[in-house]
GROMACS .gro file of C-alpha atoms in nm:
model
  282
    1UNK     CA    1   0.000   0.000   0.000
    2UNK     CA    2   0.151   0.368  -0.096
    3UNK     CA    3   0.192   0.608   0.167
    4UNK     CA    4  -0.107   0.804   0.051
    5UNK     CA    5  -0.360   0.524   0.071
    6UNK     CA    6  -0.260   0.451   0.404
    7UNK     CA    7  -0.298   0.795   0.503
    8UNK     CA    8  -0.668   0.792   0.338
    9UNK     CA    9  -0.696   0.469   0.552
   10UNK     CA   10  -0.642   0.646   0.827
   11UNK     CA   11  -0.808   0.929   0.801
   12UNK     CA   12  -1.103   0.714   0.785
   13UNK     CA   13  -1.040   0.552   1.096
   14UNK     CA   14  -0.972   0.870   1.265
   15UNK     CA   15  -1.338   0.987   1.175
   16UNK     CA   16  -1.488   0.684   1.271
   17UNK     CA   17  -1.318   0.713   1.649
   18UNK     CA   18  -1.387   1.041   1.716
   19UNK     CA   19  -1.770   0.919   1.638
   20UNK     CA   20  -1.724   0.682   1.863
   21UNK     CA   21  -1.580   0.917   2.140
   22UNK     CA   22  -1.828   1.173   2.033
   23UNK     CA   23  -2.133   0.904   2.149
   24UNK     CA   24  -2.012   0.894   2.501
   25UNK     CA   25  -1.971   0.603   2.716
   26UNK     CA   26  -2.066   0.229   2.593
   27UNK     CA   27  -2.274   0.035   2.803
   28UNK     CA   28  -2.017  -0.252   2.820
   29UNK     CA   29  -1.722   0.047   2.983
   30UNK     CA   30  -2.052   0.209   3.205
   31UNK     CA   31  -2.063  -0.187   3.330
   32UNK     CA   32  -1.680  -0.249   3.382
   33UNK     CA   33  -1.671   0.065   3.567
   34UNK     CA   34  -1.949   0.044   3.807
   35UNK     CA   35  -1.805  -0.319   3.910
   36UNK     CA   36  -1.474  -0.179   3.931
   37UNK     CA   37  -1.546   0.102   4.150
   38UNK     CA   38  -1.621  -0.165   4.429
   39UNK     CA   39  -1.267  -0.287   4.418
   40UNK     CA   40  -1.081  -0.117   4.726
   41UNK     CA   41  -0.754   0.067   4.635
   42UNK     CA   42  -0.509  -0.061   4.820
   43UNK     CA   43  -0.238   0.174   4.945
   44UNK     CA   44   0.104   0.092   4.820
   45UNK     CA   45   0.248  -0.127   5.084
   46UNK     CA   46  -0.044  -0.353   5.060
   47UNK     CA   47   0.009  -0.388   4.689
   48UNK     CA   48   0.392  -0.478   4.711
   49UNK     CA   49   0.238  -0.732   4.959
   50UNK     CA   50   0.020  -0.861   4.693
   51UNK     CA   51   0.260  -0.843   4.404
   52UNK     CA   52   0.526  -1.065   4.604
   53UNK     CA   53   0.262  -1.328   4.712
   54UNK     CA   54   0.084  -1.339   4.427
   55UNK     CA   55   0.237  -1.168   4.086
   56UNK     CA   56  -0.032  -1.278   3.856
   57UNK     CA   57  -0.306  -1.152   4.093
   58UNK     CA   58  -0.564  -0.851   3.877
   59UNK     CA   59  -0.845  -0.823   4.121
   60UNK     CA   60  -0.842  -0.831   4.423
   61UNK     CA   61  -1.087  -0.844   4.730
   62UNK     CA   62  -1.219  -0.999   5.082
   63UNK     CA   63  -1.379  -1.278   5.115
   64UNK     CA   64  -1.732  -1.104   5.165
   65UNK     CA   65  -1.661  -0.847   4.885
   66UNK     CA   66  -1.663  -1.112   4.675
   67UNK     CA   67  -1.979  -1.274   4.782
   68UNK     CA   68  -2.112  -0.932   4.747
   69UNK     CA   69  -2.035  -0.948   4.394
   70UNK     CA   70  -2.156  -1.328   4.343
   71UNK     CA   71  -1.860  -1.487   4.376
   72UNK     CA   72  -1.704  -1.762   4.645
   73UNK     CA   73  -1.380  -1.806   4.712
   74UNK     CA   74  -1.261  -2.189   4.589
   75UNK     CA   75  -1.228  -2.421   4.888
   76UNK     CA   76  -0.850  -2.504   4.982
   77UNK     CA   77  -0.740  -2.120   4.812
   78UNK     CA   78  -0.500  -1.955   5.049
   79UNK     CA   79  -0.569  -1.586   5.118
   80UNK     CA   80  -0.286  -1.305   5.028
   81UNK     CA   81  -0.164  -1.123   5.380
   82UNK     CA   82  -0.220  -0.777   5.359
   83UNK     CA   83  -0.230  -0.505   5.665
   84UNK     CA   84  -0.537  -0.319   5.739
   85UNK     CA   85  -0.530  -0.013   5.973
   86UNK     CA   86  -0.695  -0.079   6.306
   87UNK     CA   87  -0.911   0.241   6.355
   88UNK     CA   88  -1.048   0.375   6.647
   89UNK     CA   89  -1.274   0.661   6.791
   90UNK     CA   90  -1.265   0.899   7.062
   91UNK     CA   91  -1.355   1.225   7.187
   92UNK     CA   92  -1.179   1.509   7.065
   93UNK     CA   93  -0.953   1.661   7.323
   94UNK     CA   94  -0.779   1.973   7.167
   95UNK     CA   95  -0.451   2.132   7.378
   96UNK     CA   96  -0.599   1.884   7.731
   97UNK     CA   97  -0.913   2.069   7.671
   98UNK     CA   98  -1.224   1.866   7.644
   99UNK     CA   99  -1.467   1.968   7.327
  100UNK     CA  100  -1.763   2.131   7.441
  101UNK     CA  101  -1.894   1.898   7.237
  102UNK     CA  102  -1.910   1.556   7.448
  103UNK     CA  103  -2.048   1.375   7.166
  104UNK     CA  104  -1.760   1.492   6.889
  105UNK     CA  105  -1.538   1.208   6.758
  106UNK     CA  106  -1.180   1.164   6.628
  107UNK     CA  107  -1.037   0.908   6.478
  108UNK     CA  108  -0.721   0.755   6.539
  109UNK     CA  109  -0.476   0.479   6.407
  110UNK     CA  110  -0.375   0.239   6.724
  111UNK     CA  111  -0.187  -0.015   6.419
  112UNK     CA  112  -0.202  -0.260   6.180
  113UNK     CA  113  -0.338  -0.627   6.172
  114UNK     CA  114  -0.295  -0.928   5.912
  115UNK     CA  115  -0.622  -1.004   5.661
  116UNK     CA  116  -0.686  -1.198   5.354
  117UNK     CA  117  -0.777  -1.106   5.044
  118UNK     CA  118  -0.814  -1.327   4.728
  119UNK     CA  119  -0.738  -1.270   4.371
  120UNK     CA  120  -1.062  -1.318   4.124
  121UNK     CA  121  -0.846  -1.611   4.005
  122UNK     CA  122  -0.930  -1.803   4.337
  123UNK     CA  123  -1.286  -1.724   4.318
  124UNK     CA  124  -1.604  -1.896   4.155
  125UNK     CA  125  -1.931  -1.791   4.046
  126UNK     CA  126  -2.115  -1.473   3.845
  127UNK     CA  127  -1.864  -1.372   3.533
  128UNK     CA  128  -1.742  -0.993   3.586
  129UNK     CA  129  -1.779  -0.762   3.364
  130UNK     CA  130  -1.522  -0.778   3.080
  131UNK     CA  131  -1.331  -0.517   2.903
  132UNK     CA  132  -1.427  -0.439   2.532
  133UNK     CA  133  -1.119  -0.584   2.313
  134UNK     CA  134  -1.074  -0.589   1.993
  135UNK     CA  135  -1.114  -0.981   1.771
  136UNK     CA  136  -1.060  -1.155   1.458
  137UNK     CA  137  -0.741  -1.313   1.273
  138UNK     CA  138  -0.442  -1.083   1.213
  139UNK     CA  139  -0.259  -1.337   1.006
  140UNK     CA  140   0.052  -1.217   0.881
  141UNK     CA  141   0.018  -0.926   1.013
  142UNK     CA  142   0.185  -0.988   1.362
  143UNK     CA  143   0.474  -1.127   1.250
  144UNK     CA  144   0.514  -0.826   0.985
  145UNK     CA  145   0.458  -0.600   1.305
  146UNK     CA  146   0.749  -0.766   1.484
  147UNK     CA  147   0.983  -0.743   1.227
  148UNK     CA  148   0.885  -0.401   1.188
  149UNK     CA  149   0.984  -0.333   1.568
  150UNK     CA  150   1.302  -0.559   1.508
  151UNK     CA  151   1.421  -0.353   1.224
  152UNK     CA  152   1.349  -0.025   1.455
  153UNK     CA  153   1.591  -0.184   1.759
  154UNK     CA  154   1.363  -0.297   1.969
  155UNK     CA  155   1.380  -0.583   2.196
  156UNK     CA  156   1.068  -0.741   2.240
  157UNK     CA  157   0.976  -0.988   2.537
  158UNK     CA  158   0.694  -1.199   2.669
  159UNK     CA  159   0.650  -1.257   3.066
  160UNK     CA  160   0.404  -1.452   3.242
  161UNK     CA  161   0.238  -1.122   3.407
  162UNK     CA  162   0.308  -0.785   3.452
  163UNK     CA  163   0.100  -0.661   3.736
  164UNK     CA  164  -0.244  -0.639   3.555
  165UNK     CA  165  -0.126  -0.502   3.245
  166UNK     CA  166  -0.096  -0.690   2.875
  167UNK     CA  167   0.200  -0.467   2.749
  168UNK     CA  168   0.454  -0.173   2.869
  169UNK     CA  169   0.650   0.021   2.677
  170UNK     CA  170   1.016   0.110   2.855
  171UNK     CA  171   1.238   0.274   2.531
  172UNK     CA  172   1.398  -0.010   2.330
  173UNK     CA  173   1.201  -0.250   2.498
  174UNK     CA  174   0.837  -0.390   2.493
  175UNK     CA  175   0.722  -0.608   2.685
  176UNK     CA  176   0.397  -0.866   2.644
  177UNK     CA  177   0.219  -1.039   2.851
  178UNK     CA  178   0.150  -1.450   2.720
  179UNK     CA  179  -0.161  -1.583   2.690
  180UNK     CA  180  -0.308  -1.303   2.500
  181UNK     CA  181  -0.521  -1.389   2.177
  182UNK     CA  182  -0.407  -1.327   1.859
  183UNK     CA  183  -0.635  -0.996   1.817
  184UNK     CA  184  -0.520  -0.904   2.123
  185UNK     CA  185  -0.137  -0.952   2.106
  186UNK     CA  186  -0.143  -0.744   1.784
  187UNK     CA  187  -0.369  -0.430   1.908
  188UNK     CA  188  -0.102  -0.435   2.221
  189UNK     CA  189   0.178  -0.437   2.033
  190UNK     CA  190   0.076  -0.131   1.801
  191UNK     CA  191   0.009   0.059   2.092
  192UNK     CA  192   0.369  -0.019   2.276
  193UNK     CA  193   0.494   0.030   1.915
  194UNK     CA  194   0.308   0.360   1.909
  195UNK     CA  195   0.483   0.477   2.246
  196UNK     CA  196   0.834   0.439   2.163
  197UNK     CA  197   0.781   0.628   1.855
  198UNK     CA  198   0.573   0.911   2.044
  199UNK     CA  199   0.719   0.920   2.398
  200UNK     CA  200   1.029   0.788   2.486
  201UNK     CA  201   1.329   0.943   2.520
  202UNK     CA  202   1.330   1.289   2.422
  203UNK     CA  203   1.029   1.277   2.214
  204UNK     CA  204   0.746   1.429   2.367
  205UNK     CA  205   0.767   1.378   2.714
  206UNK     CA  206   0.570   1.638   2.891
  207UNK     CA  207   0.216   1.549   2.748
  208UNK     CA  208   0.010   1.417   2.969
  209UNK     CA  209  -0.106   1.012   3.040
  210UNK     CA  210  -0.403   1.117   2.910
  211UNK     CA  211  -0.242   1.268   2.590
  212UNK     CA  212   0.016   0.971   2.586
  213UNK     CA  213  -0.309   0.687   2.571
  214UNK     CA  214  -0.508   0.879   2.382
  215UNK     CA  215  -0.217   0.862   2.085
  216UNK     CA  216  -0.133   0.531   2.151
  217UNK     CA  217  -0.451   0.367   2.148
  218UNK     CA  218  -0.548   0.604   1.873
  219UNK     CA  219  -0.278   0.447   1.654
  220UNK     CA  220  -0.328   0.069   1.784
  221UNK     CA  221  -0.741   0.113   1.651
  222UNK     CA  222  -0.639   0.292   1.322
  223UNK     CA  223  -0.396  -0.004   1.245
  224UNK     CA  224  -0.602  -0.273   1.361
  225UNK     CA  225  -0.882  -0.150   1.181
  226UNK     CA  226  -0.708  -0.090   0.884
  227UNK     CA  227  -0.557  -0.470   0.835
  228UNK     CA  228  -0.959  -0.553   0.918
  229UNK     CA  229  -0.978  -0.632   1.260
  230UNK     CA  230  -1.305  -0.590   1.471
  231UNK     CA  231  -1.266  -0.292   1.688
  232UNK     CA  232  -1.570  -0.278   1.859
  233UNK     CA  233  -1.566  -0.005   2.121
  234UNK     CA  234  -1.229  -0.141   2.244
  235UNK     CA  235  -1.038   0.185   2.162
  236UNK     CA  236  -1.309   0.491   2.283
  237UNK     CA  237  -1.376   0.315   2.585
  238UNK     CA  238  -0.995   0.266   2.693
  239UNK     CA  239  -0.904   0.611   2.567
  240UNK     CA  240  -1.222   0.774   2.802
  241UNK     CA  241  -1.099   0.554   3.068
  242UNK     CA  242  -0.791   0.787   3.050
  243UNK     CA  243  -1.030   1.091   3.063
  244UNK     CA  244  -0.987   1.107   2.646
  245UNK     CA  245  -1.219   1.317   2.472
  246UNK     CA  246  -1.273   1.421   2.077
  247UNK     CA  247  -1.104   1.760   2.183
  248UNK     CA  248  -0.790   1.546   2.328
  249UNK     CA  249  -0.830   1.315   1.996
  250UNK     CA  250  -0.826   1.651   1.750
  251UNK     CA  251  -0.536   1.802   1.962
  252UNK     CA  252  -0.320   1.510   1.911
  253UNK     CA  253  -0.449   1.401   1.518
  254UNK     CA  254  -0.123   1.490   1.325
  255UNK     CA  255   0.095   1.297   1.577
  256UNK     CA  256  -0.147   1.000   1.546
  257UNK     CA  257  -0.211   1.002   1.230
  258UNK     CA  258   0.158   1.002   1.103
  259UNK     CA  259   0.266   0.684   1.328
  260UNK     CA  260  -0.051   0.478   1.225
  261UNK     CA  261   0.035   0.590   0.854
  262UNK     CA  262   0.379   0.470   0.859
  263UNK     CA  263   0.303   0.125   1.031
  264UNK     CA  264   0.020   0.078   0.816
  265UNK     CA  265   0.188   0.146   0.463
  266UNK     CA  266   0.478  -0.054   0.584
  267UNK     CA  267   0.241  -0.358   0.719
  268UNK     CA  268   0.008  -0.334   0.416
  269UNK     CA  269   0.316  -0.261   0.149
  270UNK     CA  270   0.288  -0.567  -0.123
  271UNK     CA  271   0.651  -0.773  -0.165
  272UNK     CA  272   0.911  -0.671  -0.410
  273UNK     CA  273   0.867  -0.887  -0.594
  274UNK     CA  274   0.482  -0.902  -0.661
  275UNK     CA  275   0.506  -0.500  -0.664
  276UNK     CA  276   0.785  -0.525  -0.953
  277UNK     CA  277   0.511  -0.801  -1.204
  278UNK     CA  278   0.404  -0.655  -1.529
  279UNK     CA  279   0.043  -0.777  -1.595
  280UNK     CA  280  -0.016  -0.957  -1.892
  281UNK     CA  281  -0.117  -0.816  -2.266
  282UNK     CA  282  -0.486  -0.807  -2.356
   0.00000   0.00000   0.00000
């Protein structure tokens, strides 16, 4: 494919995002999120705790918290040992002076004590909301992509997790995680791809992670829509769970629209050899 048609390509896929931004929320994000948002955030000790116990872990909750959410924890699982403050109330005192007050209440941390949590993993029952991704068969296409980020100098590795994410992008190094599908592993690997050609090193790094998704999953839905994989709302919901908007898209089009152009026409480029053949005489 010439450099012009990929451009047209993805202009067209450029139009049909910001649509899809445009139309708000799907209801397949609105459900992730409002299941999400009953996941305690655990403060950053906890989730070294969590990480060293269990690596693989993604979600993670009490034993009730999951029953809450229809769920039972798998008989024989052993729980991951976090600390959880031990809380208690009293009434306020200010400077040995007692409130006038009585009934006023402080709180105040006396320590920590040992609780279990367990990973979704460990768990049975109701099916929590998934993630939109993107499907479908990208062939060739992946291997074409890794040559692509071969021939650019960078390394690329799989590992077994990688703390809840599929991909990370570190300058001259991506990394995957295994076990993705084949739809999957490609749309990851454009947008890693797209970060070390947007933000590493030197280049452009004082945007924003909003600004910085935005692009990068910008590029991975142009791309994987343009070798005619199914999109679905993958792209507009990830990019609004980074706060993306149209205006963020617009601000950011030349930058995204470049990158997707160049790994397109090089992806969808036809061989020397076939490019070279004469067609026959009428």
């Amino acid at each position: 494919m010439k450099h012009e048609e990929a451009k047209q390509v993805a202009d067209e896929a450029l139009a049909s995002l910001a649509e899809e931004l445009a139309a708000g929320r799907s209801q397949k994000l609105l459900d992730y999120l409002a299941v999400m948002g009953r996941f305690h955030h655990y403060s950053f000790g906890n989730v070294l705790l969590i990480a060293i116990q269990r690596p693989d872990a993604t979600h993670v909750a009490g034993f009730n918290a999951w029953k809450k959410l229809g769920r039972f924890v798998k008989k024989g699982e052993k729980g991951i040992t976090i600390l959880a403050p031990l809380i208690y109330k009293r009434k306020s005192d200010e400077e040995g002076q007692r409130s006038a007050d009585e009934s006023e209440k402080v709180t105040v941390l006396r320590g920590f004590k040992a609780v279990h949590v367990f990973d979704v993993s460990q768990t049975d029952g109701q099916p929590l909301p998934e993630f939109a991704s993107v499907n479908g068969d990208p062939g060739e296409y992946t291997e074409k992509l890794k040559a692509l980020i071969a021939r650019q100098g960078i390394e690329l590795v799989y590992e077994d997790t990688l703390m809840g994410a599929e991909g990370r992008s570190e300058g001259g190094r991506i990394t995957l995680r295994t076990g993705l599908s084949h739809a999957k592993e490609f749309a990851v690997l454009v947008h890693e791809l797209a970060h070390e050609q947007l933000h590493k090193g030197d280049r452009r790094q004082q945007t924003t992670k909003t600004i910085r998704e935005t692009e990068a999953e910008a590029v991975a839905y142009v791309v994987a829509k343009g070798i005619g994989l199914n999109t679905s709302s993958a792209a507009s919901d990830y990019i609004q769970l980074y706060q993306g908007t149209t205006e963020t898209l617009a601000e950011s089009l030349d930058y995204i629209q470049r990158v997707a152009t160049e790994i397109l026409s090089t992806l969808l480029a036809k061989p020397a050899s076939e490019a070279d053949e004469v067609p026959d005489a009428a």
